[in-house]
PDB file of C-alpha atoms in Angstrom:
ATOM      1  CA  UNK A 432     -16.738 -18.892 -11.896  1.00  0.00           C
ATOM      2  CA  UNK A 433     -19.829 -18.495  -9.732  1.00  0.00           C
ATOM      3  CA  UNK A 434     -17.881 -16.493  -7.132  1.00  0.00           C
ATOM      4  CA  UNK A 435     -16.527 -14.237  -9.871  1.00  0.00           C
ATOM      5  CA  UNK A 436     -20.089 -13.602 -11.093  1.00  0.00           C
ATOM      6  CA  UNK A 437     -21.249 -12.761  -7.557  1.00  0.00           C
ATOM      7  CA  UNK A 438     -18.281 -10.420  -7.023  1.00  0.00           C
ATOM      8  CA  UNK A 439     -19.066  -8.693 -10.328  1.00  0.00           C
ATOM      9  CA  UNK A 440     -22.763  -8.223  -9.508  1.00  0.00           C
ATOM     10  CA  UNK A 441     -22.029  -6.796  -6.047  1.00  0.00           C
ATOM     11  CA  UNK A 442     -19.365  -4.534  -7.518  1.00  0.00           C
ATOM     12  CA  UNK A 443     -21.809  -3.367 -10.184  1.00  0.00           C
ATOM     13  CA  UNK A 444     -24.474  -2.531  -7.597  1.00  0.00           C
ATOM     14  CA  UNK A 445     -22.047  -0.338  -5.642  1.00  0.00           C
ATOM     15  CA  UNK A 446     -20.428   1.171  -8.739  1.00  0.00           C
ATOM     16  CA  UNK A 447     -23.501   2.154 -10.751  1.00  0.00           C
ATOM     17  CA  UNK A 448     -24.372   5.201  -8.594  1.00  0.00           C
ATOM     18  CA  UNK A 449     -20.740   6.321  -8.773  1.00  0.00           C
ATOM     19  CA  UNK A 450     -20.691   5.801 -12.541  1.00  0.00           C
ATOM     20  CA  UNK A 451     -23.899   7.822 -12.841  1.00  0.00           C
ATOM     21  CA  UNK A 452     -22.351  10.661 -10.838  1.00  0.00           C
ATOM     22  CA  UNK A 453     -19.447  10.659 -13.285  1.00  0.00           C
ATOM     23  CA  UNK A 454     -21.398  10.606 -16.560  1.00  0.00           C
ATOM     24  CA  UNK A 455     -23.711  13.429 -15.524  1.00  0.00           C
ATOM     25  CA  UNK A 456     -20.659  15.689 -15.733  1.00  0.00           C
ATOM     26  CA  UNK A 457     -20.306  14.995 -19.466  1.00  0.00           C
ATOM     27  CA  UNK A 458     -21.712  17.884 -21.442  1.00  0.00           C
ATOM     28  CA  UNK A 459     -23.973  15.671 -23.542  1.00  0.00           C
ATOM     29  CA  UNK A 460     -25.507  14.131 -20.391  1.00  0.00           C
ATOM     30  CA  UNK A 461     -25.467  17.218 -18.175  1.00  0.00           C
ATOM     31  CA  UNK A 462     -29.260  17.536 -18.407  1.00  0.00           C
ATOM     32  CA  UNK A 463     -29.695  14.325 -16.400  1.00  0.00           C
ATOM     33  CA  UNK A 464     -30.821  14.939 -12.825  1.00  0.00           C
ATOM     34  CA  UNK A 465     -27.961  14.750 -10.333  1.00  0.00           C
ATOM     35  CA  UNK A 466     -28.954  14.134  -6.707  1.00  0.00           C
ATOM     36  CA  UNK A 467     -26.714  16.120  -4.360  1.00  0.00           C
ATOM     37  CA  UNK A 468     -26.398  13.024  -2.220  1.00  0.00           C
ATOM     38  CA  UNK A 469     -24.352  11.309  -4.944  1.00  0.00           C
ATOM     39  CA  UNK A 470     -21.824  14.151  -4.909  1.00  0.00           C
ATOM     40  CA  UNK A 471     -21.267  13.826  -1.171  1.00  0.00           C
ATOM     41  CA  UNK A 472     -17.705  12.665  -0.490  1.00  0.00           C
ATOM     42  CA  UNK A 473     -18.785  10.384   2.382  1.00  0.00           C
ATOM     43  CA  UNK A 474     -21.560   8.728   0.367  1.00  0.00           C
ATOM     44  CA  UNK A 475     -19.139   8.079  -2.484  1.00  0.00           C
ATOM     45  CA  UNK A 476     -16.578   6.713  -0.057  1.00  0.00           C
ATOM     46  CA  UNK A 477     -19.186   4.369   1.465  1.00  0.00           C
ATOM     47  CA  UNK A 478     -20.023   3.051  -2.010  1.00  0.00           C
ATOM     48  CA  UNK A 479     -16.402   2.743  -3.158  1.00  0.00           C
ATOM     49  CA  UNK A 480     -14.849   1.211  -0.035  1.00  0.00           C
ATOM     50  CA  UNK A 481     -16.457  -2.269  -0.296  1.00  0.00           C
ATOM     51  CA  UNK A 482     -15.534  -2.451  -3.976  1.00  0.00           C
ATOM     52  CA  UNK A 483     -11.964  -1.299  -3.391  1.00  0.00           C
ATOM     53  CA  UNK A 484     -11.136  -3.404  -0.350  1.00  0.00           C
ATOM     54  CA  UNK A 485     -13.592  -6.338  -0.206  1.00  0.00           C
ATOM     55  CA  UNK A 486     -14.449  -7.073  -3.834  1.00  0.00           C
ATOM     56  CA  UNK A 487     -10.954  -5.950  -4.875  1.00  0.00           C
ATOM     57  CA  UNK A 488      -9.168  -7.944  -2.166  1.00  0.00           C
ATOM     58  CA  UNK A 489      -8.114 -10.753  -4.548  1.00  0.00           C
ATOM     59  CA  UNK A 490      -6.315  -8.130  -6.661  1.00  0.00           C
ATOM     60  CA  UNK A 491      -4.395  -7.025  -3.561  1.00  0.00           C
ATOM     61  CA  UNK A 492      -3.536 -10.654  -2.723  1.00  0.00           C
ATOM     62  CA  UNK A 493      -2.281 -11.385  -6.222  1.00  0.00           C
ATOM     63  CA  UNK A 494      -0.336  -8.124  -6.381  1.00  0.00           C
ATOM     64  CA  UNK A 495       1.327  -8.825  -3.035  1.00  0.00           C
ATOM     65  CA  UNK A 496       2.307 -12.361  -4.118  1.00  0.00           C
ATOM     66  CA  UNK A 497       3.718 -11.057  -7.404  1.00  0.00           C
ATOM     67  CA  UNK A 498       5.740  -8.300  -5.726  1.00  0.00           C
ATOM     68  CA  UNK A 499       6.960 -10.723  -3.058  1.00  0.00           C
ATOM     69  CA  UNK A 500       8.318 -12.892  -5.892  1.00  0.00           C
ATOM     70  CA  UNK A 501       9.946  -9.903  -7.582  1.00  0.00           C
ATOM     71  CA  UNK A 502       7.417  -9.789 -10.416  1.00  0.00           C
ATOM     72  CA  UNK A 503       4.838  -7.344 -11.698  1.00  0.00           C
ATOM     73  CA  UNK A 504       1.507  -8.498 -13.087  1.00  0.00           C
ATOM     74  CA  UNK A 505      -1.733  -6.846 -14.125  1.00  0.00           C
ATOM     75  CA  UNK A 506      -3.053  -7.003 -10.575  1.00  0.00           C
ATOM     76  CA  UNK A 507      -0.160  -4.832  -9.363  1.00  0.00           C
ATOM     77  CA  UNK A 508      -1.205  -2.202 -11.889  1.00  0.00           C
ATOM     78  CA  UNK A 509      -4.862  -2.509 -10.887  1.00  0.00           C
ATOM     79  CA  UNK A 510      -3.987  -2.045  -7.214  1.00  0.00           C
ATOM     80  CA  UNK A 511      -1.734   0.958  -7.892  1.00  0.00           C
ATOM     81  CA  UNK A 512      -4.234   2.756 -10.122  1.00  0.00           C
ATOM     82  CA  UNK A 513      -7.353   2.066  -8.056  1.00  0.00           C
ATOM     83  CA  UNK A 514      -5.575   2.852  -4.783  1.00  0.00           C
ATOM     84  CA  UNK A 515      -4.250   6.120  -6.219  1.00  0.00           C
ATOM     85  CA  UNK A 516      -7.748   7.153  -7.309  1.00  0.00           C
ATOM     86  CA  UNK A 517      -9.229   6.111  -3.966  1.00  0.00           C
ATOM     87  CA  UNK A 518      -6.491   7.810  -1.945  1.00  0.00           C
ATOM     88  CA  UNK A 519      -6.635  11.008  -3.987  1.00  0.00           C
ATOM     89  CA  UNK A 520     -10.389  11.123  -3.378  1.00  0.00           C
ATOM     90  CA  UNK A 521      -9.776  11.034   0.358  1.00  0.00           C
ATOM     91  CA  UNK A 522      -6.853  13.453   0.547  1.00  0.00           C
ATOM     92  CA  UNK A 523      -7.355  15.598  -2.567  1.00  0.00           C
ATOM     93  CA  UNK A 524      -9.911  18.195  -3.525  1.00  0.00           C
ATOM     94  CA  UNK A 525     -11.586  16.174  -6.280  1.00  0.00           C
ATOM     95  CA  UNK A 526     -13.518  12.940  -6.116  1.00  0.00           C
ATOM     96  CA  UNK A 527     -12.271   9.923  -8.063  1.00  0.00           C
ATOM     97  CA  UNK A 528     -13.990   7.180  -6.098  1.00  0.00           C
ATOM     98  CA  UNK A 529     -15.891   6.228  -9.255  1.00  0.00           C
ATOM     99  CA  UNK A 530     -12.592   5.576 -11.026  1.00  0.00           C
ATOM    100  CA  UNK A 531     -11.464   2.944  -8.543  1.00  0.00           C
ATOM    101  CA  UNK A 532     -14.867   1.244  -8.363  1.00  0.00           C
ATOM    102  CA  UNK A 533     -15.669   1.295 -12.066  1.00  0.00           C
ATOM    103  CA  UNK A 534     -12.202   0.016 -13.025  1.00  0.00           C
ATOM    104  CA  UNK A 535     -12.514  -2.927 -10.655  1.00  0.00           C
ATOM    105  CA  UNK A 536     -16.011  -3.631 -11.995  1.00  0.00           C
ATOM    106  CA  UNK A 537     -14.851  -3.517 -15.633  1.00  0.00           C
ATOM    107  CA  UNK A 538     -11.929  -5.813 -14.904  1.00  0.00           C
ATOM    108  CA  UNK A 539     -14.211  -8.256 -13.092  1.00  0.00           C
ATOM    109  CA  UNK A 540     -16.646  -8.407 -16.003  1.00  0.00           C
ATOM    110  CA  UNK A 541     -13.691  -8.982 -18.321  1.00  0.00           C
ATOM    111  CA  UNK A 542     -12.422 -11.848 -16.176  1.00  0.00           C
ATOM    112  CA  UNK A 543     -15.941 -13.306 -15.965  1.00  0.00           C
ATOM    113  CA  UNK A 544     -16.357 -13.175 -19.767  1.00  0.00           C
ATOM    114  CA  UNK A 545     -12.902 -14.713 -20.166  1.00  0.00           C
ATOM    115  CA  UNK A 546     -13.830 -17.624 -17.872  1.00  0.00           C
ATOM    116  CA  UNK A 547     -17.169 -18.128 -19.652  1.00  0.00           C
ATOM    117  CA  UNK A 548     -15.416 -18.199 -23.013  1.00  0.00           C
ATOM    118  CA  UNK A 549     -12.766 -20.655 -21.824  1.00  0.00           C
ATOM    119  CA  UNK A 550     -15.453 -22.917 -20.337  1.00  0.00           C
ATOM    120  CA  UNK A 551     -17.460 -22.832 -23.577  1.00  0.00           C
ATOM    121  CA  UNK A 552     -14.378 -23.615 -25.674  1.00  0.00           C
ATOM    122  CA  UNK A 553     -13.424 -26.469 -23.344  1.00  0.00           C
ATOM    123  CA  UNK A 554     -16.972 -27.843 -23.548  1.00  0.00           C
ATOM    124  CA  UNK A 555     -16.907 -27.703 -27.367  1.00  0.00           C
ATOM    125  CA  UNK A 556     -13.462 -29.333 -27.551  1.00  0.00           C
ATOM    126  CA  UNK A 557     -14.585 -32.099 -25.194  1.00  0.00           C
ATOM    127  CA  UNK A 558     -17.746 -32.609 -27.263  1.00  0.00           C
ATOM    128  CA  UNK A 559     -15.794 -32.784 -30.530  1.00  0.00           C
ATOM    129  CA  UNK A 560     -13.283 -35.285 -29.191  1.00  0.00           C
ATOM    130  CA  UNK A 561     -15.987 -37.871 -28.452  1.00  0.00           C
TER     131      UNK A 561
END
């Protein structure tokens, strides 16, 4: 659980600038200052790459194991969607690096909350059984 928390925090640090670059394009938030540096393809790629391939590596591992066993799980979907967004950002005309990074970050926080909840329930059940 501690490793999951660390992965989430690192992912959040790298993803927040990308998320900011995305939300400033919403009409309601378009008055927020947008540094040109954050719209640079190479800067976005440098922020997204560690999230996609280092923080997201366990998703790739799980997806590979599932596919190897002839199965499809959520991690296969995560890998397909985030890799498509990342790849399109490299080879396409638009930038979607924030999509891959923010999705991985959201999924990590969900998994972290899930583990916290399960641990709390287990603790309460153990406490009640004594």
